[in-house]
Amino acid sequence: MWKDGTDLVQRGFQYLSDHFGKYPYPQYSIVQGGDGGMEYPMMTLITGNRKTPSYVGVVLHEAAHSWYQGILATNEALYPWMDEGFTSYASGEAFNTLFAGRIPGDHSQAYNSYLGIVEEGKEEALDTHADHYVTNYAYGTASYSKGEVYLAQLGYVIGKENLDKGLLRYFDMWKFKHPTADDFIHVMELQSGMVLDWYNEYFVNSTKTIDYSISAFSSNDKNASVTLERKGLMPMPVEVEVTLKDGSRVMYYIPLDIMRGEKTGKDYNGQSWNTQADWKWVNESYTLQLPYPASQIAEINIDPFEGTADTDRENNQLIIPAENTMIIKRD
Ligand SMILES: [Zn+2]
């Protein structure tokens, strides 16, 4: 385990230093002992007899705590998610780049864990004091999983490039200064040029959830109209991918007006964002006009890359029937 894992751990540690801020100490020790994995400043304890991915995964998680527990050092009672969640995000990013078959940027396990507790109705808000969650289950899922989703999903809102730069900026501005949740989101506002207080109001200070759906579709022989509906109480910017029958894909991006800004750069297909008029955050529905008739459209998907923690993905997709039905409505 030690032999096989050493090179991977060193590469992972370097990844953390490059992407989340430069590790400021001359040494880091990995010591066999304890009852699982446990972080300490400049050291982790880890139990033996593990397969290489388990060894590397646990060490990288405990090592990433050097950034969020050690160097940034948020108050663990008030903001446990800014340590465990951010640490899980960082070690996940490092881990996914080290192992063949892993997808960089994949945080789906954390999304599924968060969506699971929402489904069970046991979720408690991220701003709960660590000692005062009703269950350990709610504490753990909030701190580790929802905290990780918080960052991955923020990447959807402001763009991955801004998230990456923002995390380095956060480290540089706040190392050794005990930042709060407001301090963090303020750095991301500086980085993205967007107003983001609403993101914390909903995703940290409440248990309101996200669910967007396609509620209606109609077409004439020149163009089509899609009605999108916000069914969840948390508003988000919305991405809609339209796949045409010739196989080409067009990504529409609908910013949220309270962001007072929008993503720039390229979409997932390397094209500039096809940016639409803002969705006014209080409105429950939005009409997207498409310059194609139904006969040219194969399917329409909201958030096809699953950047948002949408609680019901079933209603995100609409497949246009071959017979070009002109009006589709669903409850
Ligand atoms: Zn941890």
mmCIF file of C-alpha atoms and ligand atoms in Angstrom:
data_model
loop_
_atom_site.group_PDB
_atom_site.id
_atom_site.type_symbol
_atom_site.label_atom_id
_atom_site.label_comp_id
_atom_site.label_asym_id
_atom_site.label_seq_id
_atom_site.Cartn_x
_atom_site.Cartn_y
_atom_site.Cartn_z
ATOM 1 C CA MET A 1 0.000 0.000 0.000
ATOM 2 C CA TRP A 2 2.717 2.473 0.971
ATOM 3 C CA LYS A 3 4.876 1.551 -2.016
ATOM 4 C CA ASP A 4 2.094 1.667 -4.607
ATOM 5 C CA GLY A 5 0.464 4.802 -3.250
ATOM 6 C CA THR A 6 3.407 7.116 -2.594
ATOM 7 C CA ASP A 7 3.819 8.478 -6.097
ATOM 8 C CA LEU A 8 0.051 8.987 -6.514
ATOM 9 C CA VAL A 9 -0.237 10.770 -3.185
ATOM 10 C CA GLN A 10 2.646 13.096 -4.064
ATOM 11 C CA ARG A 11 1.033 13.934 -7.409
ATOM 12 C CA GLY A 12 -2.322 14.487 -5.713
ATOM 13 C CA PHE A 13 -0.735 16.739 -3.111
ATOM 14 C CA GLN A 14 0.888 18.775 -5.878
ATOM 15 C CA TYR A 15 -2.523 19.039 -7.600
ATOM 16 C CA LEU A 16 -4.038 20.440 -4.387
ATOM 17 C CA SER A 17 -1.207 22.944 -4.071
ATOM 18 C CA ASP A 18 -1.585 24.073 -7.709
ATOM 19 C CA HIS A 19 -5.383 24.353 -7.680
ATOM 20 C CA PHE A 20 -6.353 25.429 -4.179
ATOM 21 C CA GLY A 21 -3.377 27.517 -2.994
ATOM 22 C CA LYS A 22 0.277 26.840 -2.282
ATOM 23 C CA TYR A 23 0.891 24.553 0.710
ATOM 24 C CA PRO A 24 3.016 26.756 2.986
ATOM 25 C CA TYR A 25 4.840 24.139 5.086
ATOM 26 C CA PRO A 26 8.005 22.140 4.290
ATOM 27 C CA GLN A 27 6.610 18.713 5.123
ATOM 28 C CA TYR A 28 3.535 16.480 5.331
ATOM 29 C CA SER A 29 3.521 13.111 7.126
ATOM 30 C CA ILE A 30 1.284 10.090 6.619
ATOM 31 C CA VAL A 31 1.308 7.906 9.730
ATOM 32 C CA GLN A 32 -0.282 4.490 10.182
ATOM 33 C CA GLY A 33 -2.613 4.505 13.179
ATOM 34 C CA GLY A 34 -6.022 5.582 14.414
ATOM 35 C CA ASP A 35 -9.332 4.085 13.307
ATOM 36 C CA GLY A 36 -9.844 5.234 9.714
ATOM 37 C CA GLY A 37 -8.407 8.515 8.504
ATOM 38 C CA MET A 38 -8.020 11.668 10.562
ATOM 39 C CA GLU A 39 -6.581 15.041 9.722
ATOM 40 C CA TYR A 40 -4.074 16.969 11.793
ATOM 41 C CA PRO A 41 -1.959 19.977 10.852
ATOM 42 C CA MET A 42 0.869 18.685 8.611
ATOM 43 C CA MET A 43 -0.148 15.065 9.220
ATOM 44 C CA THR A 44 -2.756 12.401 8.708
ATOM 45 C CA LEU A 45 -3.358 9.196 10.609
ATOM 46 C CA ILE A 46 -4.585 6.315 8.459
ATOM 47 C CA THR A 47 -5.270 2.635 9.061
ATOM 48 C CA GLY A 48 -3.367 0.019 7.012
ATOM 49 C CA ASN A 49 -4.427 -2.924 4.808
ATOM 50 C CA ARG A 50 -6.113 -0.839 2.143
ATOM 51 C CA LYS A 51 -6.240 -1.114 -1.603
ATOM 52 C CA THR A 52 -4.389 1.695 -3.412
ATOM 53 C CA PRO A 53 -7.459 3.820 -4.395
ATOM 54 C CA SER A 54 -8.768 3.701 -0.823
ATOM 55 C CA TYR A 55 -5.360 4.680 0.577
ATOM 56 C CA VAL A 56 -4.922 7.518 -1.916
ATOM 57 C CA GLY A 57 -8.531 8.730 -1.571
ATOM 58 C CA VAL A 58 -8.440 8.895 2.220
ATOM 59 C CA VAL A 59 -4.977 10.471 2.360
ATOM 60 C CA LEU A 60 -5.967 13.136 -0.173
ATOM 61 C CA HIS A 61 -9.128 13.910 1.769
ATOM 62 C CA GLU A 62 -7.242 14.273 5.052
ATOM 63 C CA ALA A 63 -4.470 16.204 3.290
ATOM 64 C CA ALA A 64 -6.968 18.632 1.718
ATOM 65 C CA HIS A 65 -8.069 19.485 5.247
ATOM 66 C CA SER A 66 -4.681 21.257 5.540
ATOM 67 C CA TRP A 67 -6.226 23.900 3.289
ATOM 68 C CA TYR A 68 -9.713 24.255 4.756
ATOM 69 C CA GLN A 69 -9.364 23.094 8.358
ATOM 70 C CA GLY A 70 -5.750 24.184 8.812
ATOM 71 C CA ILE A 71 -4.863 27.223 6.729
ATOM 72 C CA LEU A 72 -8.236 28.893 6.038
ATOM 73 C CA ALA A 73 -9.563 27.583 9.343
ATOM 74 C CA THR A 74 -13.235 28.484 9.323
ATOM 75 C CA ASN A 75 -15.158 28.076 12.565
ATOM 76 C CA GLU A 76 -15.981 24.333 12.551
ATOM 77 C CA ALA A 77 -19.088 24.707 14.700
ATOM 78 C CA LEU A 78 -20.677 27.413 12.569
ATOM 79 C CA TYR A 79 -19.491 26.365 9.090
ATOM 80 C CA PRO A 80 -18.604 22.648 9.117
ATOM 81 C CA TRP A 81 -19.500 22.484 5.394
ATOM 82 C CA MET A 82 -16.797 25.050 4.549
ATOM 83 C CA ASP A 83 -14.288 22.503 5.845
ATOM 84 C CA GLU A 84 -15.665 18.998 5.154
ATOM 85 C CA GLY A 85 -17.566 20.024 2.015
ATOM 86 C CA PHE A 86 -14.765 22.083 0.468
ATOM 87 C CA THR A 87 -12.242 19.394 1.457
ATOM 88 C CA SER A 88 -14.390 16.716 -0.209
ATOM 89 C CA TYR A 89 -14.665 18.868 -3.330
ATOM 90 C CA ALA A 90 -10.887 19.472 -3.506
ATOM 91 C CA SER A 91 -9.866 15.873 -2.819
ATOM 92 C CA GLY A 92 -12.493 14.649 -5.305
ATOM 93 C CA GLU A 93 -11.030 16.893 -8.017
ATOM 94 C CA ALA A 94 -7.506 15.625 -7.249
ATOM 95 C CA PHE A 95 -8.607 11.972 -7.047
ATOM 96 C CA ASN A 96 -10.515 12.105 -10.352
ATOM 97 C CA THR A 97 -7.445 13.350 -12.203
ATOM 98 C CA LEU A 98 -5.207 10.563 -10.824
ATOM 99 C CA PHE A 99 -7.159 7.447 -11.706
ATOM 100 C CA ALA A 100 -7.972 6.270 -15.214
ATOM 101 C CA GLY A 101 -11.693 5.805 -15.690
ATOM 102 C CA ARG A 102 -12.599 8.613 -13.304
ATOM 103 C CA ILE A 103 -14.219 11.711 -14.808
ATOM 104 C CA PRO A 104 -12.607 15.039 -13.830
ATOM 105 C CA GLY A 105 -15.270 17.328 -12.419
ATOM 106 C CA ASP A 106 -17.548 14.432 -11.430
ATOM 107 C CA HIS A 107 -19.199 15.084 -8.054
ATOM 108 C CA SER A 108 -22.271 12.959 -8.728
ATOM 109 C CA GLN A 109 -21.899 10.917 -5.529
ATOM 110 C CA ALA A 110 -22.271 14.080 -3.460
ATOM 111 C CA TYR A 111 -25.296 15.207 -5.511
ATOM 112 C CA ASN A 112 -26.936 11.798 -5.040
ATOM 113 C CA SER A 113 -26.284 11.784 -1.321
ATOM 114 C CA TYR A 114 -27.784 15.282 -0.909
ATOM 115 C CA LEU A 115 -30.780 14.442 -3.139
ATOM 116 C CA GLY A 116 -31.299 11.246 -1.128
ATOM 117 C CA ILE A 117 -31.754 13.046 2.187
ATOM 118 C CA VAL A 118 -34.012 15.633 0.535
ATOM 119 C CA GLU A 119 -36.184 12.778 -0.733
ATOM 120 C CA GLU A 120 -36.346 11.297 2.759
ATOM 121 C CA GLY A 121 -37.417 14.652 4.192
ATOM 122 C CA LYS A 122 -34.600 14.659 6.762
ATOM 123 C CA GLU A 123 -32.485 17.486 5.438
ATOM 124 C CA GLU A 124 -31.482 20.333 7.746
ATOM 125 C CA ALA A 125 -30.085 23.657 6.522
ATOM 126 C CA LEU A 126 -26.337 24.159 6.084
ATOM 127 C CA ASP A 127 -26.382 27.098 8.487
ATOM 128 C CA THR A 128 -27.334 24.821 11.398
ATOM 129 C CA HIS A 129 -24.739 24.903 14.205
ATOM 130 C CA ALA A 130 -22.811 21.602 14.100
ATOM 131 C CA ASP A 131 -23.923 20.651 17.623
ATOM 132 C CA HIS A 132 -27.584 21.257 16.935
ATOM 133 C CA TYR A 133 -28.503 19.054 14.001
ATOM 134 C CA VAL A 134 -31.260 16.627 14.986
ATOM 135 C CA THR A 135 -29.440 13.632 13.468
ATOM 136 C CA ASN A 136 -25.828 12.746 12.667
ATOM 137 C CA TYR A 137 -27.145 11.723 9.256
ATOM 138 C CA ALA A 138 -28.334 15.271 8.551
ATOM 139 C CA TYR A 139 -25.076 16.738 9.915
ATOM 140 C CA GLY A 140 -22.939 14.418 7.785
ATOM 141 C CA THR A 141 -24.900 14.830 4.565
ATOM 142 C CA ALA A 142 -25.016 18.618 4.931
ATOM 143 C CA SER A 143 -21.358 19.067 5.881
ATOM 144 C CA TYR A 144 -19.768 16.607 3.451
ATOM 145 C CA SER A 145 -22.181 16.164 0.535
ATOM 146 C CA LYS A 146 -24.165 19.400 0.332
ATOM 147 C CA GLY A 147 -20.976 21.341 1.074
ATOM 148 C CA GLU A 148 -19.327 19.632 -1.909
ATOM 149 C CA VAL A 149 -22.390 20.238 -4.105
ATOM 150 C CA TYR A 150 -22.328 23.900 -2.987
ATOM 151 C CA LEU A 151 -18.983 24.375 -4.791
ATOM 152 C CA ALA A 152 -19.645 22.156 -7.811
ATOM 153 C CA GLN A 153 -22.998 23.857 -8.382
ATOM 154 C CA LEU A 154 -21.462 27.304 -7.900
ATOM 155 C CA GLY A 155 -19.243 26.321 -10.848
ATOM 156 C CA TYR A 156 -22.444 25.894 -12.869
ATOM 157 C CA VAL A 157 -23.628 29.377 -11.828
ATOM 158 C CA ILE A 158 -20.426 31.388 -12.387
ATOM 159 C CA GLY A 159 -18.537 29.029 -14.755
ATOM 160 C CA LYS A 160 -15.795 26.540 -13.882
ATOM 161 C CA GLU A 161 -13.003 28.943 -14.787
ATOM 162 C CA ASN A 162 -14.303 31.563 -12.352
ATOM 163 C CA LEU A 163 -14.745 28.919 -9.669
ATOM 164 C CA ASP A 164 -11.154 27.699 -10.115
ATOM 165 C CA LYS A 165 -9.715 31.220 -10.048
ATOM 166 C CA GLY A 166 -12.026 32.188 -7.204
ATOM 167 C CA LEU A 167 -10.845 29.293 -5.026
ATOM 168 C CA LEU A 168 -7.205 30.423 -5.419
ATOM 169 C CA ARG A 169 -8.245 34.008 -4.719
ATOM 170 C CA TYR A 170 -10.162 32.886 -1.624
ATOM 171 C CA PHE A 171 -7.034 31.123 -0.357
ATOM 172 C CA ASP A 172 -4.816 34.145 -0.999
ATOM 173 C CA MET A 173 -7.234 36.634 0.562
ATOM 174 C CA TRP A 174 -8.291 34.606 3.573
ATOM 175 C CA LYS A 175 -5.495 32.213 4.601
ATOM 176 C CA PHE A 176 -4.940 32.265 8.379
ATOM 177 C CA LYS A 177 -7.906 34.673 8.814
ATOM 178 C CA HIS A 178 -10.922 32.429 9.612
ATOM 179 C CA PRO A 179 -13.359 33.411 6.827
ATOM 180 C CA THR A 180 -17.153 33.165 7.156
ATOM 181 C CA ALA A 181 -19.713 32.062 4.535
ATOM 182 C CA ASP A 182 -20.243 35.740 3.619
ATOM 183 C CA ASP A 183 -16.501 36.242 3.114
ATOM 184 C CA PHE A 184 -16.391 33.268 0.764
ATOM 185 C CA ILE A 185 -19.317 34.286 -1.431
ATOM 186 C CA HIS A 186 -17.981 37.851 -1.548
ATOM 187 C CA VAL A 187 -14.729 36.575 -3.116
ATOM 188 C CA MET A 188 -16.805 34.711 -5.717
ATOM 189 C CA GLU A 189 -18.762 37.917 -6.431
ATOM 190 C CA LEU A 190 -15.483 39.795 -6.983
ATOM 191 C CA GLN A 191 -14.258 37.009 -9.246
ATOM 192 C CA SER A 192 -17.415 36.578 -11.336
ATOM 193 C CA GLY A 193 -18.812 40.129 -11.337
ATOM 194 C CA MET A 194 -22.172 38.620 -10.322
ATOM 195 C CA VAL A 195 -24.324 39.236 -7.256
ATOM 196 C CA LEU A 196 -24.470 35.905 -5.403
ATOM 197 C CA ASP A 197 -25.983 36.599 -1.971
ATOM 198 C CA TRP A 198 -29.167 34.809 -3.116
ATOM 199 C CA TYR A 199 -27.157 31.590 -3.615
ATOM 200 C CA ASN A 200 -26.251 31.472 0.082
ATOM 201 C CA GLU A 201 -29.736 32.629 1.143
ATOM 202 C CA TYR A 202 -31.279 29.590 -0.529
ATOM 203 C CA PHE A 203 -28.606 26.897 -0.513
ATOM 204 C CA VAL A 204 -27.029 27.645 2.891
ATOM 205 C CA ASN A 205 -29.705 29.388 4.940
ATOM 206 C CA SER A 206 -32.668 27.281 3.820
ATOM 207 C CA THR A 207 -33.651 23.791 2.691
ATOM 208 C CA LYS A 208 -35.487 25.072 -0.381
ATOM 209 C CA THR A 209 -34.764 22.903 -3.414
ATOM 210 C CA ILE A 210 -34.319 23.180 -7.172
ATOM 211 C CA ASP A 211 -36.686 21.705 -9.761
ATOM 212 C CA TYR A 212 -37.179 23.018 -13.283
ATOM 213 C CA SER A 213 -39.409 21.380 -15.850
ATOM 214 C CA ILE A 214 -40.557 21.665 -19.442
ATOM 215 C CA SER A 215 -44.282 22.200 -19.070
ATOM 216 C CA ALA A 216 -45.399 22.949 -22.633
ATOM 217 C CA PHE A 217 -44.213 22.989 -26.222
ATOM 218 C CA SER A 218 -45.827 24.326 -29.360
ATOM 219 C CA SER A 219 -44.723 24.942 -32.922
ATOM 220 C CA ASN A 220 -45.814 26.369 -36.235
ATOM 221 C CA ASP A 221 -44.054 25.567 -39.500
ATOM 222 C CA LYS A 222 -41.219 28.077 -38.811
ATOM 223 C CA ASN A 223 -40.446 28.094 -35.114
ATOM 224 C CA ALA A 224 -41.251 26.611 -31.764
ATOM 225 C CA SER A 225 -41.939 27.822 -28.278
ATOM 226 C CA VAL A 226 -40.998 26.004 -25.066
ATOM 227 C CA THR A 227 -42.532 26.835 -21.712
ATOM 228 C CA LEU A 228 -40.187 26.236 -18.799
ATOM 229 C CA GLU A 229 -41.465 26.115 -15.260
ATOM 230 C CA ARG A 230 -39.748 26.668 -11.926
ATOM 231 C CA LYS A 231 -41.372 24.051 -9.690
ATOM 232 C CA GLY A 232 -38.825 24.197 -6.854
ATOM 233 C CA LEU A 233 -38.603 27.210 -4.527
ATOM 234 C CA MET A 234 -34.908 27.889 -5.205
ATOM 235 C CA PRO A 235 -34.298 29.922 -8.362
ATOM 236 C CA MET A 236 -31.302 29.180 -10.602
ATOM 237 C CA PRO A 237 -29.968 30.255 -13.983
ATOM 238 C CA VAL A 238 -31.182 27.697 -16.516
ATOM 239 C CA GLU A 239 -29.375 25.928 -19.351
ATOM 240 C CA VAL A 240 -31.462 24.283 -22.066
ATOM 241 C CA GLU A 241 -29.962 22.076 -24.729
ATOM 242 C CA VAL A 242 -31.861 21.601 -27.976
ATOM 243 C CA THR A 243 -30.822 18.602 -30.078
ATOM 244 C CA LEU A 244 -31.826 18.893 -33.722
ATOM 245 C CA LYS A 245 -32.698 15.950 -35.920
ATOM 246 C CA ASP A 246 -29.449 16.446 -37.881
ATOM 247 C CA GLY A 247 -27.580 15.692 -34.632
ATOM 248 C CA SER A 248 -26.387 19.246 -33.900
ATOM 249 C CA ARG A 249 -26.871 20.681 -30.423
ATOM 250 C CA VAL A 250 -27.623 24.246 -29.387
ATOM 251 C CA MET A 251 -27.193 25.370 -25.779
ATOM 252 C CA TYR A 252 -29.457 28.154 -24.532
ATOM 253 C CA TYR A 253 -28.507 29.979 -21.366
ATOM 254 C CA ILE A 254 -31.060 31.923 -19.327
ATOM 255 C CA PRO A 255 -29.413 34.052 -16.611
ATOM 256 C CA LEU A 256 -31.292 34.899 -13.437
ATOM 257 C CA ASP A 257 -32.002 38.632 -13.061
ATOM 258 C CA ILE A 258 -30.852 38.788 -9.407
ATOM 259 C CA MET A 259 -27.325 37.755 -10.497
ATOM 260 C CA ARG A 260 -27.045 41.089 -12.357
ATOM 261 C CA GLY A 261 -24.529 39.425 -14.621
ATOM 262 C CA GLU A 262 -24.003 36.346 -16.729
ATOM 263 C CA LYS A 263 -21.530 33.622 -17.596
ATOM 264 C CA THR A 264 -19.107 34.410 -20.373
ATOM 265 C CA GLY A 265 -16.721 32.135 -22.232
ATOM 266 C CA LYS A 266 -17.631 28.902 -23.988
ATOM 267 C CA ASP A 267 -20.381 26.358 -23.413
ATOM 268 C CA TYR A 268 -19.882 22.573 -23.227
ATOM 269 C CA ASN A 269 -19.690 22.273 -27.018
ATOM 270 C CA GLY A 270 -17.009 24.964 -27.283
ATOM 271 C CA GLN A 271 -19.493 27.552 -28.620
ATOM 272 C CA SER A 272 -20.221 30.957 -27.116
ATOM 273 C CA TRP A 273 -23.190 30.833 -24.751
ATOM 274 C CA ASN A 274 -26.464 31.431 -26.564
ATOM 275 C CA THR A 275 -27.600 33.899 -23.911
ATOM 276 C CA GLN A 276 -31.300 34.727 -23.577
ATOM 277 C CA ALA A 277 -33.222 37.433 -21.713
ATOM 278 C CA ASP A 278 -33.049 37.115 -17.902
ATOM 279 C CA TRP A 279 -35.538 34.961 -16.024
ATOM 280 C CA LYS A 280 -37.091 37.264 -13.431
ATOM 281 C CA TRP A 281 -36.503 35.344 -10.241
ATOM 282 C CA VAL A 282 -40.032 35.774 -8.872
ATOM 283 C CA ASN A 283 -41.631 34.369 -12.037
ATOM 284 C CA GLU A 284 -42.627 30.720 -12.091
ATOM 285 C CA SER A 285 -42.483 30.298 -15.853
ATOM 286 C CA TYR A 286 -40.453 31.431 -18.847
ATOM 287 C CA THR A 287 -41.019 31.113 -22.573
ATOM 288 C CA LEU A 288 -38.057 30.199 -24.735
ATOM 289 C CA GLN A 289 -38.456 30.844 -28.452
ATOM 290 C CA LEU A 290 -36.624 28.512 -30.819
ATOM 291 C CA PRO A 291 -35.906 29.403 -34.461
ATOM 292 C CA TYR A 292 -36.749 25.840 -35.527
ATOM 293 C CA PRO A 293 -40.082 24.125 -36.215
ATOM 294 C CA ALA A 294 -40.965 20.897 -34.402
ATOM 295 C CA SER A 295 -40.084 18.915 -37.518
ATOM 296 C CA GLN A 296 -36.378 19.825 -37.030
ATOM 297 C CA ILE A 297 -36.188 19.205 -33.278
ATOM 298 C CA ALA A 298 -35.364 15.819 -31.764
ATOM 299 C CA GLU A 299 -35.293 16.651 -28.065
ATOM 300 C CA ILE A 300 -34.999 19.395 -25.475
ATOM 301 C CA ASN A 301 -33.148 18.990 -22.180
ATOM 302 C CA ILE A 302 -32.877 21.265 -19.164
ATOM 303 C CA ASP A 303 -29.427 21.116 -17.523
ATOM 304 C CA PRO A 304 -28.218 18.066 -19.502
ATOM 305 C CA PHE A 305 -24.814 18.069 -17.760
ATOM 306 C CA GLU A 306 -26.481 17.903 -14.338
ATOM 307 C CA GLY A 307 -24.783 20.940 -12.856
ATOM 308 C CA THR A 308 -27.761 21.697 -10.609
ATOM 309 C CA ALA A 309 -29.093 19.573 -7.765
ATOM 310 C CA ASP A 310 -32.451 19.239 -9.528
ATOM 311 C CA THR A 311 -34.739 17.098 -7.372
ATOM 312 C CA ASP A 312 -36.749 15.702 -10.305
ATOM 313 C CA ARG A 313 -34.860 15.036 -13.538
ATOM 314 C CA GLU A 314 -37.774 13.162 -15.143
ATOM 315 C CA ASN A 315 -39.446 16.436 -16.126
ATOM 316 C CA ASN A 316 -36.242 17.991 -17.562
ATOM 317 C CA GLN A 317 -36.498 16.264 -20.910
ATOM 318 C CA LEU A 318 -38.936 16.476 -23.799
ATOM 319 C CA ILE A 319 -38.630 14.188 -26.784
ATOM 320 C CA ILE A 320 -40.495 15.558 -29.785
ATOM 321 C CA PRO A 321 -42.623 12.804 -31.357
ATOM 322 C CA ALA A 322 -41.863 11.856 -34.959
ATOM 323 C CA GLU A 323 -45.350 12.871 -36.122
ATOM 324 C CA ASN A 324 -44.562 16.492 -35.125
ATOM 325 C CA THR A 325 -47.339 16.908 -32.607
ATOM 326 C CA MET A 326 -47.784 20.657 -32.387
ATOM 327 C CA ILE A 327 -48.810 21.099 -28.804
ATOM 328 C CA ILE A 328 -47.588 19.117 -25.840
ATOM 329 C CA LYS A 329 -48.672 19.969 -22.343
ATOM 330 C CA ARG A 330 -48.018 18.164 -19.142
ATOM 331 C CA ASP A 331 -48.890 18.650 -15.492
HETATM 332 ZN ZN ZN B 1 -12.844 15.184 6.428
#
